[in-house]
Short mmCIF file of C-alpha atoms and ligand atoms in Angstrom, two decimals:
data_model
loop_
_atom_site.label_atom_id
_atom_site.label_comp_id
_atom_site.label_asym_id
_atom_site.label_seq_id
_atom_site.Cartn_x
_atom_site.Cartn_y
_atom_site.Cartn_z
CA MET A 1 0.00 0.02 -0.02
CA GLY A 2 1.00 3.63 0.18
CA ASN A 3 4.07 5.10 1.81
CA TYR A 4 2.61 8.08 3.42
CA ILE A 5 -0.16 8.80 6.10
CA LEU A 6 -2.24 11.78 5.69
CA ALA A 7 -3.06 13.71 8.90
CA PHE A 8 -6.00 16.02 9.20
CA ASP A 9 -5.37 18.51 12.00
CA ALA A 10 -8.79 20.35 12.31
CA GLY A 11 -7.81 22.87 14.95
CA THR A 12 -9.38 25.98 16.44
CA THR A 13 -7.61 28.61 14.80
CA SER A 14 -6.62 26.75 11.58
CA GLU A 15 -6.95 23.71 9.70
CA ARG A 16 -3.98 21.87 8.60
CA ALA A 17 -2.94 18.69 6.58
CA ILE A 18 0.38 17.02 7.04
CA VAL A 19 1.73 14.10 5.08
CA PHE A 20 4.05 11.97 7.15
CA ASP A 21 6.43 9.18 5.80
CA LYS A 22 7.32 5.90 7.61
CA ASN A 23 10.16 7.59 9.57
CA SER A 24 7.56 9.95 11.30
CA ALA A 25 9.14 12.89 9.09
CA ILE A 26 7.03 15.58 7.74
CA VAL A 27 6.96 15.61 3.74
CA SER A 28 4.42 18.43 3.36
CA VAL A 29 2.21 20.76 5.26
CA ALA A 30 -0.83 22.94 3.96
CA GLN A 31 -2.78 25.27 6.32
CA LYS A 32 -5.59 27.67 6.39
CA GLU A 33 -7.14 29.97 8.89
CA ILE A 34 -10.50 29.45 10.03
CA THR A 35 -13.18 32.39 10.39
CA GLN A 36 -13.98 33.15 13.86
CA TYR A 37 -17.57 34.41 14.49
CA TYR A 38 -18.26 36.23 17.82
CA PRO A 39 -22.10 36.89 17.41
CA HIS A 40 -22.51 37.90 21.14
CA LYS A 41 -19.97 38.56 24.13
CA GLY A 42 -18.68 35.28 25.30
CA TRP A 43 -20.01 33.37 22.18
CA VAL A 44 -17.67 31.63 19.68
CA GLU A 45 -18.75 30.00 16.53
CA HIS A 46 -17.44 28.51 13.15
CA ASP A 47 -19.09 27.73 9.90
CA PRO A 48 -19.18 23.92 9.68
CA MET A 49 -19.02 23.98 5.84
CA GLU A 50 -15.92 26.06 5.82
CA LEU A 51 -14.46 23.66 8.29
CA TRP A 52 -15.05 20.93 5.96
CA SER A 53 -14.20 22.77 2.58
CA SER A 54 -10.91 24.15 4.06
CA GLN A 55 -9.82 20.75 5.46
CA LEU A 56 -10.46 19.19 2.17
CA GLY A 57 -8.65 21.99 0.38
CA VAL A 58 -5.43 21.66 2.63
CA ALA A 59 -5.60 17.98 2.09
CA VAL A 60 -5.51 18.32 -1.66
CA GLU A 61 -2.86 20.92 -1.33
CA ALA A 62 -0.66 18.89 1.00
CA MET A 63 -0.81 15.93 -1.36
CA SER A 64 0.11 18.03 -4.36
CA LEU A 65 3.04 19.75 -2.40
CA ALA A 66 4.23 16.19 -1.65
CA GLY A 67 3.77 15.17 -5.24
CA ILE A 68 1.64 12.07 -4.18
CA GLU A 69 -1.53 10.82 -5.19
CA ALA A 70 -4.41 8.80 -3.49
CA ALA A 71 -2.77 5.32 -4.35
CA ASP A 72 0.45 6.67 -2.41
CA VAL A 73 -1.55 7.39 0.75
CA ASP A 74 -1.78 4.34 3.25
CA SER A 75 -4.59 5.93 5.45
CA ILE A 76 -5.96 9.29 6.86
CA GLY A 77 -5.74 9.96 10.47
CA ILE A 78 -7.76 12.76 12.03
CA THR A 79 -7.23 14.99 15.04
CA ASN A 80 -9.57 17.75 15.98
CA GLN A 81 -10.42 20.69 18.31
CA ARG A 82 -12.51 18.79 20.90
CA GLU A 83 -16.02 19.37 22.42
CA THR A 84 -17.05 21.92 19.28
CA THR A 85 -20.64 20.88 18.56
CA ILE A 86 -22.28 20.49 15.09
CA VAL A 87 -25.75 19.57 14.34
CA TRP A 88 -26.89 18.88 10.85
CA ASP A 89 -29.95 17.36 8.76
CA LYS A 90 -28.98 13.90 7.87
CA ASN A 91 -31.14 14.28 4.56
CA THR A 92 -29.83 17.50 3.23
CA GLY A 93 -26.15 17.30 4.82
CA LEU A 94 -26.63 20.84 5.82
CA PRO A 95 -25.87 22.16 9.42
CA ILE A 96 -28.92 23.57 11.08
CA TYR A 97 -26.67 26.22 12.99
CA ASN A 98 -23.02 27.11 13.18
CA ALA A 99 -20.49 25.09 15.04
CA ILE A 100 -20.57 26.09 18.81
CA VAL A 101 -16.81 26.35 19.68
CA TRP A 102 -15.69 24.77 22.88
CA GLN A 103 -14.59 28.25 24.20
CA CYS A 104 -18.25 29.41 24.04
CA ARG A 105 -19.78 30.15 27.30
CA ARG A 106 -23.39 30.69 26.11
CA THR A 107 -24.73 27.76 27.96
CA ALA A 108 -23.50 28.90 31.60
CA SER A 109 -26.99 29.24 32.60
CA ILE A 110 -28.16 25.81 31.43
CA CYS A 111 -25.22 24.37 33.62
CA GLU A 112 -26.61 26.42 36.46
CA THR A 113 -29.91 24.64 36.25
CA LEU A 114 -28.09 21.31 36.31
CA SER A 115 -26.03 21.83 39.48
CA SER A 116 -27.59 19.30 41.44
CA TYR A 117 -26.45 16.63 38.94
CA ARG A 118 -22.81 17.57 39.46
CA GLU A 119 -21.71 14.63 41.25
CA MET A 120 -23.51 12.11 39.11
CA ILE A 121 -22.29 13.78 35.88
CA ARG A 122 -18.64 13.74 37.36
CA GLU A 123 -19.09 10.01 38.31
CA LYS A 124 -20.20 9.02 34.89
CA THR A 125 -18.44 11.15 32.54
CA GLY A 126 -15.39 12.11 34.47
CA LEU A 127 -15.92 15.64 33.68
CA GLU A 128 -16.91 18.88 35.66
CA LEU A 129 -20.37 20.23 34.63
CA ASP A 130 -19.26 23.15 32.36
CA PRO A 131 -20.47 25.00 29.37
CA TYR A 132 -16.93 23.89 27.79
CA PHE A 133 -18.15 20.30 27.03
CA SER A 134 -20.68 19.56 24.02
CA ALA A 135 -23.81 18.47 25.84
CA THR A 136 -25.34 21.75 26.79
CA LYS A 137 -24.22 23.14 23.37
CA ILE A 138 -26.38 20.51 21.77
CA LYS A 139 -29.19 21.34 24.05
CA TRP A 140 -28.84 24.98 23.11
CA ILE A 141 -29.21 24.35 19.31
CA LEU A 142 -32.23 22.11 19.85
CA ASP A 143 -33.90 24.58 22.17
CA ASN A 144 -33.17 27.89 19.86
CA VAL A 145 -33.04 26.88 16.30
CA PRO A 146 -36.70 27.07 15.05
CA GLY A 147 -38.07 23.49 14.41
CA ALA A 148 -34.94 21.84 15.52
CA ARG A 149 -36.64 19.86 18.39
CA ASP A 150 -39.23 18.55 16.07
CA LYS A 151 -36.84 17.28 13.48
CA ALA A 152 -34.57 15.79 16.25
CA ASP A 153 -37.37 13.86 17.67
CA ALA A 154 -38.24 12.74 14.12
CA GLY A 155 -34.86 11.37 13.84
CA GLN A 156 -33.77 13.71 11.16
CA LEU A 157 -30.83 15.46 13.00
CA LEU A 158 -27.39 14.26 13.63
CA PHE A 159 -24.88 15.39 16.16
CA GLY A 160 -21.03 15.34 15.90
CA THR A 161 -17.90 16.83 17.17
CA VAL A 162 -15.57 17.88 14.48
CA GLU A 163 -13.99 14.50 13.60
CA THR A 164 -17.43 12.88 13.30
CA TRP A 165 -18.43 15.73 10.92
CA MET A 166 -15.22 15.35 8.74
CA ILE A 167 -15.87 11.42 8.73
CA TRP A 168 -19.35 11.79 7.64
CA LYS A 169 -18.46 14.34 4.91
CA LEU A 170 -15.64 12.19 3.81
CA THR A 171 -17.72 9.07 3.46
CA LYS A 172 -20.63 10.98 1.91
CA GLY A 173 -22.75 10.06 4.78
CA ALA A 174 -21.93 6.35 5.10
CA ARG A 175 -20.43 6.55 8.59
CA HIS A 176 -21.70 8.48 11.54
CA ILE A 177 -19.11 7.80 14.27
CA THR A 178 -17.05 9.26 17.01
CA ASP A 179 -13.94 8.08 18.48
CA LEU A 180 -13.95 7.32 22.08
CA SER A 181 -11.68 10.22 23.26
CA ASN A 182 -14.02 12.84 21.39
CA ALA A 183 -16.98 10.87 22.96
CA SER A 184 -15.48 11.30 26.44
CA ARG A 185 -15.29 15.10 26.02
CA THR A 186 -19.34 15.47 25.27
CA MET A 187 -20.43 15.09 28.94
CA LEU A 188 -22.94 12.58 27.49
CA PHE A 189 -20.67 9.56 27.57
CA ASN A 190 -20.24 7.04 30.29
CA ILE A 191 -16.46 6.48 30.39
CA HIS A 192 -16.87 3.34 32.47
CA THR A 193 -19.53 1.47 30.35
CA LEU A 194 -18.24 3.15 26.96
CA THR A 195 -21.84 3.98 26.09
CA TRP A 196 -24.14 6.99 25.93
CA ASP A 197 -25.81 7.85 29.02
CA ARG A 198 -29.49 7.79 28.81
CA GLU A 199 -29.94 9.56 32.09
CA ILE A 200 -27.86 12.58 31.01
CA CYS A 201 -29.44 12.63 27.68
CA ASP A 202 -32.86 12.53 29.27
CA LEU A 203 -32.06 15.29 31.55
CA LEU A 204 -30.93 17.67 28.61
CA ASP A 205 -33.85 16.30 26.27
CA ILE A 206 -31.28 15.05 23.75
CA PRO A 207 -32.63 12.14 21.30
CA MET A 208 -30.01 9.39 21.44
CA SER A 209 -30.84 8.87 17.77
CA MET A 210 -28.71 11.91 17.13
CA LEU A 211 -25.70 10.62 18.85
CA PRO A 212 -22.83 8.96 16.53
CA THR A 213 -21.75 5.37 17.18
CA PRO A 214 -18.65 5.36 19.49
CA VAL A 215 -15.57 3.42 18.03
CA GLU A 216 -12.02 2.89 18.87
CA ASN A 217 -9.30 5.51 18.09
CA SER A 218 -7.15 3.10 15.69
CA GLN A 219 -9.29 1.05 13.34
CA ILE A 220 -10.29 1.12 9.61
CA TYR A 221 -13.63 3.35 9.70
CA GLY A 222 -14.25 3.43 5.96
CA GLU A 223 -12.92 5.04 2.89
CA SER A 224 -13.06 8.53 1.52
CA ALA A 225 -15.42 8.87 -1.14
CA LYS A 226 -13.26 8.58 -4.39
CA ASP A 227 -13.97 12.02 -5.99
CA TYR A 228 -12.57 13.89 -3.23
CA LEU A 229 -8.85 13.14 -3.28
CA GLY A 230 -8.38 11.40 -6.53
CA GLY A 231 -9.40 8.06 -5.50
CA PRO A 232 -10.37 6.43 -2.37
CA ILE A 233 -8.19 6.49 0.83
CA ARG A 234 -8.87 4.68 4.27
CA ILE A 235 -9.79 6.57 7.25
CA ALA A 236 -8.10 4.57 10.02
CA GLY A 237 -7.87 6.74 13.19
CA ALA A 238 -8.99 9.51 15.04
CA ALA A 239 -8.64 11.33 18.39
CA GLY A 240 -9.25 14.63 20.07
CA ASP A 241 -6.26 17.08 19.81
CA GLN A 242 -4.98 16.44 23.41
CA GLN A 243 -5.22 12.71 23.29
CA ALA A 244 -3.74 12.74 19.84
CA ALA A 245 -0.81 14.73 21.37
CA LEU A 246 -0.49 12.24 24.25
CA PHE A 247 -0.11 9.53 21.61
CA GLY A 248 2.05 11.47 19.35
CA GLN A 249 4.37 12.25 22.16
CA LYS A 250 4.62 8.32 22.75
CA CYS A 251 3.30 8.49 26.20
CA PHE A 252 2.31 4.78 25.93
CA GLN A 253 3.35 3.97 29.56
CA LYS A 254 1.22 4.44 32.57
CA GLY A 255 2.60 7.54 34.20
CA ASP A 256 3.71 9.32 31.21
CA ILE A 257 2.83 12.77 31.05
CA LYS A 258 2.74 15.35 28.08
CA ASN A 259 2.29 19.10 28.31
CA THR A 260 1.27 21.37 25.50
CA TYR A 261 2.64 25.03 26.01
CA GLY A 262 0.24 27.10 24.02
CA THR A 263 -2.08 29.98 24.85
CA GLY A 264 -3.08 27.73 27.85
CA CYS A 265 -1.11 24.69 28.90
CA PHE A 266 -2.64 21.23 28.61
CA LEU A 267 -1.35 18.39 30.68
CA LEU A 268 -2.31 14.78 30.23
CA MET A 269 -1.04 11.92 32.31
CA ASN A 270 -1.57 8.23 30.89
CA THR A 271 -3.31 6.29 33.83
CA GLY A 272 -3.34 3.05 32.05
CA ARG A 273 -6.51 0.88 32.50
CA ASP A 274 -7.61 2.82 35.61
CA PRO A 275 -10.04 5.81 35.26
CA ILE A 276 -8.65 7.77 38.37
CA THR A 277 -11.22 10.19 39.93
CA SER A 278 -9.41 13.37 40.82
CA GLU A 279 -9.24 14.71 44.42
CA ASN A 280 -7.33 17.80 43.18
CA GLY A 281 -9.74 19.16 40.49
CA LEU A 282 -8.54 17.53 37.41
CA VAL A 283 -10.82 15.76 34.95
CA THR A 284 -10.75 12.12 33.99
CA THR A 285 -10.92 11.23 30.33
CA ILE A 286 -10.45 8.47 27.72
CA GLY A 287 -6.75 8.77 26.09
CA TRP A 288 -7.76 6.05 23.43
CA GLY A 289 -9.39 2.94 23.01
CA LYS A 290 -7.16 0.50 20.79
CA GLY A 291 -7.28 -3.35 20.28
CA GLY A 292 -10.16 -3.85 22.95
CA GLU A 293 -8.33 -1.93 25.66
CA ILE A 294 -8.99 1.50 26.98
CA THR A 295 -6.17 3.76 28.18
CA TYR A 296 -7.49 6.59 30.52
CA ALA A 297 -5.90 9.71 31.29
CA LEU A 298 -5.96 12.50 33.95
CA GLU A 299 -6.24 16.00 32.45
CA GLY A 300 -5.51 19.45 33.89
CA SER A 301 -5.06 22.89 32.29
CA VAL A 302 -3.36 26.21 32.94
CA PHE A 303 -5.44 29.12 31.51
CA MET A 304 -2.72 31.55 31.15
CA GLY A 305 0.31 29.90 29.50
CA GLY A 306 1.89 31.71 26.43
CA ALA A 307 -1.20 34.16 26.90
CA LEU A 308 0.83 35.62 29.74
CA ILE A 309 3.72 36.36 27.37
CA GLN A 310 1.22 37.97 25.00
CA TRP A 311 0.11 40.27 27.79
CA LEU A 312 3.74 41.40 28.38
CA ARG A 313 3.87 42.18 24.88
CA ASP A 314 0.67 43.79 24.07
CA GLU A 315 -0.65 45.34 27.28
CA LEU A 316 2.53 46.00 29.43
CA ARG A 317 4.72 46.48 26.09
CA LEU A 318 7.61 44.99 28.16
CA ILE A 319 8.87 43.03 25.02
CA ASN A 320 8.49 43.29 21.22
CA ASN A 321 8.01 39.51 20.53
CA ALA A 322 7.46 36.13 22.53
CA PRO A 323 10.82 34.74 21.44
CA GLU A 324 13.03 37.45 22.96
CA THR A 325 11.67 36.58 26.36
CA GLU A 326 14.40 33.74 26.42
CA GLU A 327 17.20 36.17 26.09
CA LEU A 328 15.93 38.88 28.36
CA ALA A 329 15.06 36.68 31.39
CA SER A 330 18.50 35.06 31.16
CA LYS A 331 20.05 38.77 31.76
CA VAL A 332 19.33 38.41 35.26
CA ASP A 333 20.11 35.53 37.66
CA ASN A 334 16.68 35.53 39.33
CA THR A 335 13.43 37.48 39.64
CA ASN A 336 14.72 39.50 42.84
CA GLY A 337 11.82 38.24 44.90
CA CYS A 338 9.00 39.09 42.28
CA TYR A 339 6.16 36.80 41.53
CA ILE A 340 3.31 37.05 39.18
CA VAL A 341 0.24 34.92 39.81
CA PRO A 342 -1.56 35.29 36.52
CA ALA A 343 -5.34 34.54 38.03
CA PHE A 344 -6.54 36.72 35.09
CA THR A 345 -9.59 34.47 34.77
CA GLY A 346 -9.46 33.23 38.25
CA LEU A 347 -7.47 30.55 39.79
CA GLY A 348 -8.01 26.92 38.06
CA ALA A 349 -6.85 23.78 39.24
CA PRO A 350 -5.79 22.75 41.96
CA TYR A 351 -7.01 25.90 43.73
CA TRP A 352 -10.31 26.64 42.05
CA LYS A 353 -11.02 30.38 42.99
CA PRO A 354 -12.98 31.38 39.86
CA GLU A 355 -13.39 35.02 41.32
CA ALA A 356 -9.76 35.47 42.12
CA SER A 357 -7.92 38.28 39.77
CA GLY A 358 -4.03 38.36 39.12
CA ILE A 359 -1.24 40.02 41.16
CA ILE A 360 2.46 40.78 40.74
CA CYS A 361 4.03 40.74 44.23
CA GLY A 362 7.56 40.96 46.15
CA LEU A 363 8.17 44.34 44.35
CA THR A 364 11.02 46.41 45.48
CA ARG A 365 13.03 49.36 43.83
CA GLY A 366 15.39 46.87 42.54
CA VAL A 367 12.86 45.00 40.42
CA ASN A 368 13.49 45.85 36.73
CA ARG A 369 12.07 44.70 33.54
CA TYR A 370 14.07 41.62 33.16
CA HIS A 371 12.94 40.30 36.63
CA ILE A 372 9.35 40.88 35.56
CA ILE A 373 9.81 38.85 32.20
CA ARG A 374 11.62 36.34 34.03
CA ALA A 375 8.89 36.23 36.73
CA ALA A 376 6.29 35.58 33.92
CA LEU A 377 7.98 32.74 32.42
CA ASP A 378 8.50 31.31 35.96
CA ALA A 379 4.79 31.72 36.54
CA ILE A 380 4.03 29.29 33.67
CA THR A 381 6.15 26.73 35.17
CA TYR A 382 4.94 27.07 38.74
CA GLN A 383 1.37 26.72 37.54
CA VAL A 384 2.35 23.48 35.40
CA ASN A 385 4.16 22.31 38.54
CA ASP A 386 0.93 22.48 40.63
CA ILE A 387 -0.76 20.37 37.91
CA VAL A 388 1.95 17.81 37.93
CA ASP A 389 1.79 17.68 41.59
CA ALA A 390 -1.98 17.16 41.52
CA MET A 391 -1.50 14.25 38.98
CA LYS A 392 1.16 12.76 41.09
CA LYS A 393 -1.31 12.80 44.11
CA ASP A 394 -4.05 11.49 42.30
CA SER A 395 -2.45 8.75 40.47
CA HIS A 396 0.25 7.61 43.17
CA ASN A 397 2.63 7.58 40.09
CA PRO A 398 5.95 8.90 40.37
CA VAL A 399 7.01 11.26 37.64
CA SER A 400 10.44 11.45 36.11
CA ALA A 401 9.79 13.19 32.93
CA ILE A 402 7.46 15.55 31.01
CA ARG A 403 7.19 15.37 27.29
CA VAL A 404 6.57 18.84 25.91
CA ASP A 405 5.34 20.62 22.76
CA GLY A 406 3.32 23.91 21.72
CA GLY A 407 4.64 27.24 20.38
CA ALA A 408 6.04 28.20 23.66
CA SER A 409 8.01 24.96 24.25
CA VAL A 410 10.84 26.31 21.84
CA ASN A 411 11.82 28.64 24.65
CA ASN A 412 15.03 27.02 26.30
CA TYR A 413 14.78 29.16 29.38
CA LEU A 414 11.31 28.07 30.17
CA MET A 415 12.22 24.37 29.55
CA GLN A 416 15.16 24.40 31.93
CA MET A 417 13.08 26.05 34.57
CA GLN A 418 10.29 23.65 34.11
CA SER A 419 12.90 20.90 34.82
CA ASN A 420 14.34 22.57 37.70
CA ILE A 421 10.88 23.43 39.45
CA SER A 422 9.46 20.20 38.78
CA ASN A 423 12.78 18.23 39.44
CA VAL A 424 12.16 16.16 36.30
CA SER A 425 13.46 15.69 32.85
CA VAL A 426 11.93 17.87 30.19
CA ILE A 427 11.92 16.21 26.69
CA ARG A 428 11.12 18.10 23.58
CA PRO A 429 10.77 15.99 20.41
CA ASP A 430 12.66 17.42 17.45
CA CYS A 431 9.20 16.96 15.51
CA VAL A 432 7.04 19.37 17.32
CA GLU A 433 3.72 18.38 15.30
CA THR A 434 2.89 15.86 17.88
CA THR A 435 -0.94 16.25 17.60
CA ALA A 436 -1.07 15.50 13.78
CA LEU A 437 1.70 12.67 14.27
CA GLY A 438 -0.50 11.18 17.02
CA ALA A 439 -3.42 10.89 14.45
CA ALA A 440 -1.10 9.50 11.91
CA TYR A 441 0.17 6.89 14.52
CA LEU A 442 -3.37 5.83 15.17
CA ALA A 443 -4.15 5.47 11.55
CA GLY A 444 -0.77 3.69 10.64
CA LEU A 445 -1.22 1.24 13.67
CA ALA A 446 -4.59 0.24 12.22
CA THR A 447 -3.52 -0.51 8.74
CA GLY A 448 -0.20 -2.22 9.77
CA PHE A 449 1.87 0.76 7.97
CA TRP A 450 3.64 0.67 11.54
CA LYS A 451 3.68 -2.78 13.21
CA ASP A 452 3.26 -1.79 16.73
CA GLU A 453 4.17 0.77 19.37
CA GLU A 454 7.82 -0.38 19.36
CA ASP A 455 8.07 0.10 15.63
CA ILE A 456 6.80 3.61 16.33
CA LEU A 457 9.47 4.23 19.00
CA ASN A 458 12.11 3.03 16.60
CA SER A 459 10.76 5.22 13.77
CA SER A 460 10.84 8.62 15.16
CA ALA A 461 13.30 11.58 15.29
CA GLY A 462 15.59 12.78 18.15
CA ASP A 463 14.71 14.80 21.20
CA THR A 464 16.08 17.67 23.11
CA ILE A 465 16.36 16.88 26.84
CA PHE A 466 16.62 19.41 29.73
CA ASN A 467 17.72 17.86 33.18
CA PRO A 468 17.29 19.53 36.52
CA ASN A 469 20.41 21.62 37.48
CA MET A 470 19.06 23.47 40.59
CA ASP A 471 19.91 22.30 44.20
CA ALA A 472 16.88 21.17 46.44
CA LYS A 473 17.20 24.06 48.77
CA GLN A 474 16.71 26.65 46.07
CA ARG A 475 13.86 24.76 44.53
CA GLU A 476 12.10 24.61 47.85
CA GLU A 477 12.28 28.30 48.57
CA LEU A 478 11.12 29.11 45.06
CA ILE A 479 8.27 26.98 45.48
CA LYS A 480 7.51 28.36 48.88
CA GLY A 481 7.52 31.94 47.39
CA TRP A 482 5.07 31.02 44.81
CA THR A 483 2.67 29.04 47.24
CA ASP A 484 2.77 32.11 49.63
CA SER A 485 2.01 34.50 46.62
CA VAL A 486 -1.09 32.19 45.61
CA GLY A 487 -1.94 32.32 49.41
CA ILE A 488 -2.65 36.08 49.01
CA LEU A 489 -5.42 35.41 46.61
CA LEU A 490 -6.81 32.41 48.93
CA LYS A 491 -7.31 34.60 51.87
P1 LIG B 1 -2.12 27.85 20.26
O1 LIG B 1 -2.15 26.42 19.79
O2 LIG B 1 -2.93 27.91 21.73
O3 LIG B 1 -2.63 29.10 19.34
P2 LIG B 1 0.80 27.90 19.96
O4 LIG B 1 1.11 26.44 20.42
O5 LIG B 1 0.70 28.48 18.69
O6 LIG B 1 -0.64 28.27 20.72
O7 LIG B 1 1.64 28.92 20.86
C1 LIG B 1 1.65 30.35 21.01
C2 LIG B 1 1.74 30.85 22.32
O8 LIG B 1 3.02 30.59 22.63
C3 LIG B 1 1.48 32.47 22.44
O9 LIG B 1 0.53 32.54 23.72
C4 LIG B 1 2.91 32.97 22.68
O10 LIG B 1 2.80 34.09 23.44
C5 LIG B 1 3.78 31.82 23.19
N1 LIG B 1 5.11 31.84 22.56
C6 LIG B 1 5.43 31.39 21.26
N2 LIG B 1 6.83 31.49 21.22
C7 LIG B 1 7.22 31.74 22.50
C8 LIG B 1 8.48 31.76 23.02
N3 LIG B 1 9.67 31.77 22.15
N4 LIG B 1 8.71 31.99 24.37
C9 LIG B 1 7.44 32.21 25.07
N5 LIG B 1 6.19 32.12 24.54
C10 LIG B 1 6.24 31.76 23.29
#
């Protein structure tokens, strides 16, 4: 069969298609930005037809850049922005409303009405009751689009997250499926029984006939219709972006952690066959289902990751661009006692104080611009460390390494500091396209393109490794300073 895998990376800001070869090397990339719609304050939407046509467009472009045809492609793997909700008419194939994006907060009031079910929802789905997840977004569409509920009751409407939509489109409606990792982000899926939950669907008045069939993350789902990509191509893997990154980072063993340093930071820990319920404000999710076995994960996020660096640039105007923070922070030996607690949108896990706001503390006359820039980078590492600690406590797993990716992971100062503060090795793969790579691996394992995980471990490029070089006393003092600073907000 073909010598290449085509990965679809249907992200939040752009859609990309990447062609990988057997050595996990990138052969070509094509990318297109997505139009963001903000119809009201706090609302975020995408046009599902644009999502589909752009994704198909970049796939054709990536194949053409690589100089390959459908017959050269072994299979397609898909990864996507999670939770984003699309409802469409199965007869016309047209969406009945825009895609409601994961960031959209319009259903906060629906969540409030469900607060007495919080525990039940957490127990079954592993998630916190929150507008972030798909369930209340589906309800909103059914309640607000004229005629939607009647059509849904008559079995004419279908729901899907973005991978479901792409697969339905690619197969011209032959397959209405969702992979287990994406299903686990809907807040309608029981992650223990691996079935849609009737009680939650009834509570939200969501007809189960709308829901896609849950399938494993690595299996041949079907073929793309032959006219789209110059011939049929097997679709053989799918996973939500964070889970795909966990897989693409080769976090195959229990206890393995990856962190993506983007606008926010997303940490996932492979917890093996056990769905661990967090005592520290993390969510439990399905990493992937493969070969009849489920790998669960603990997930935690930091709201202000790279966004803090954007704030230094755009609001404080302390820097001209993000990359220069590495050099500027290294001009001083420490932050001179200064800490930034970037609770801009409240304090998240493990503190959970949504009404908190941020502080800069420890200011004296000697604190200069470089100290503040350094304190901002350090704040990212302390927040990540708090989540790593929560994961250690919940899972009882020791952590010896964090595998990293995302835009800010190129910052060597930040990576070294993370290694020092968390006292672990920080491993940055040379191929930072881990999300798309994870989707490619899932597809390639289903078809035999890669034989097994061992084969993948042998196939991939090198890593840059940062090892701790700070003594324990200094680490403890710095962490105490951070904890005391957070404590100011907890009073
Ligand atoms: P997203 O996928 O969330 O859009 P990216 O993975 O593209 O984010 O990362 C972009 C973020 O990383 C921005 O918030 C930016 O401020 C930050 N960033 C980019 N390069 C650096 C750098 N060299 N040092 C620190 N932060 C950086």
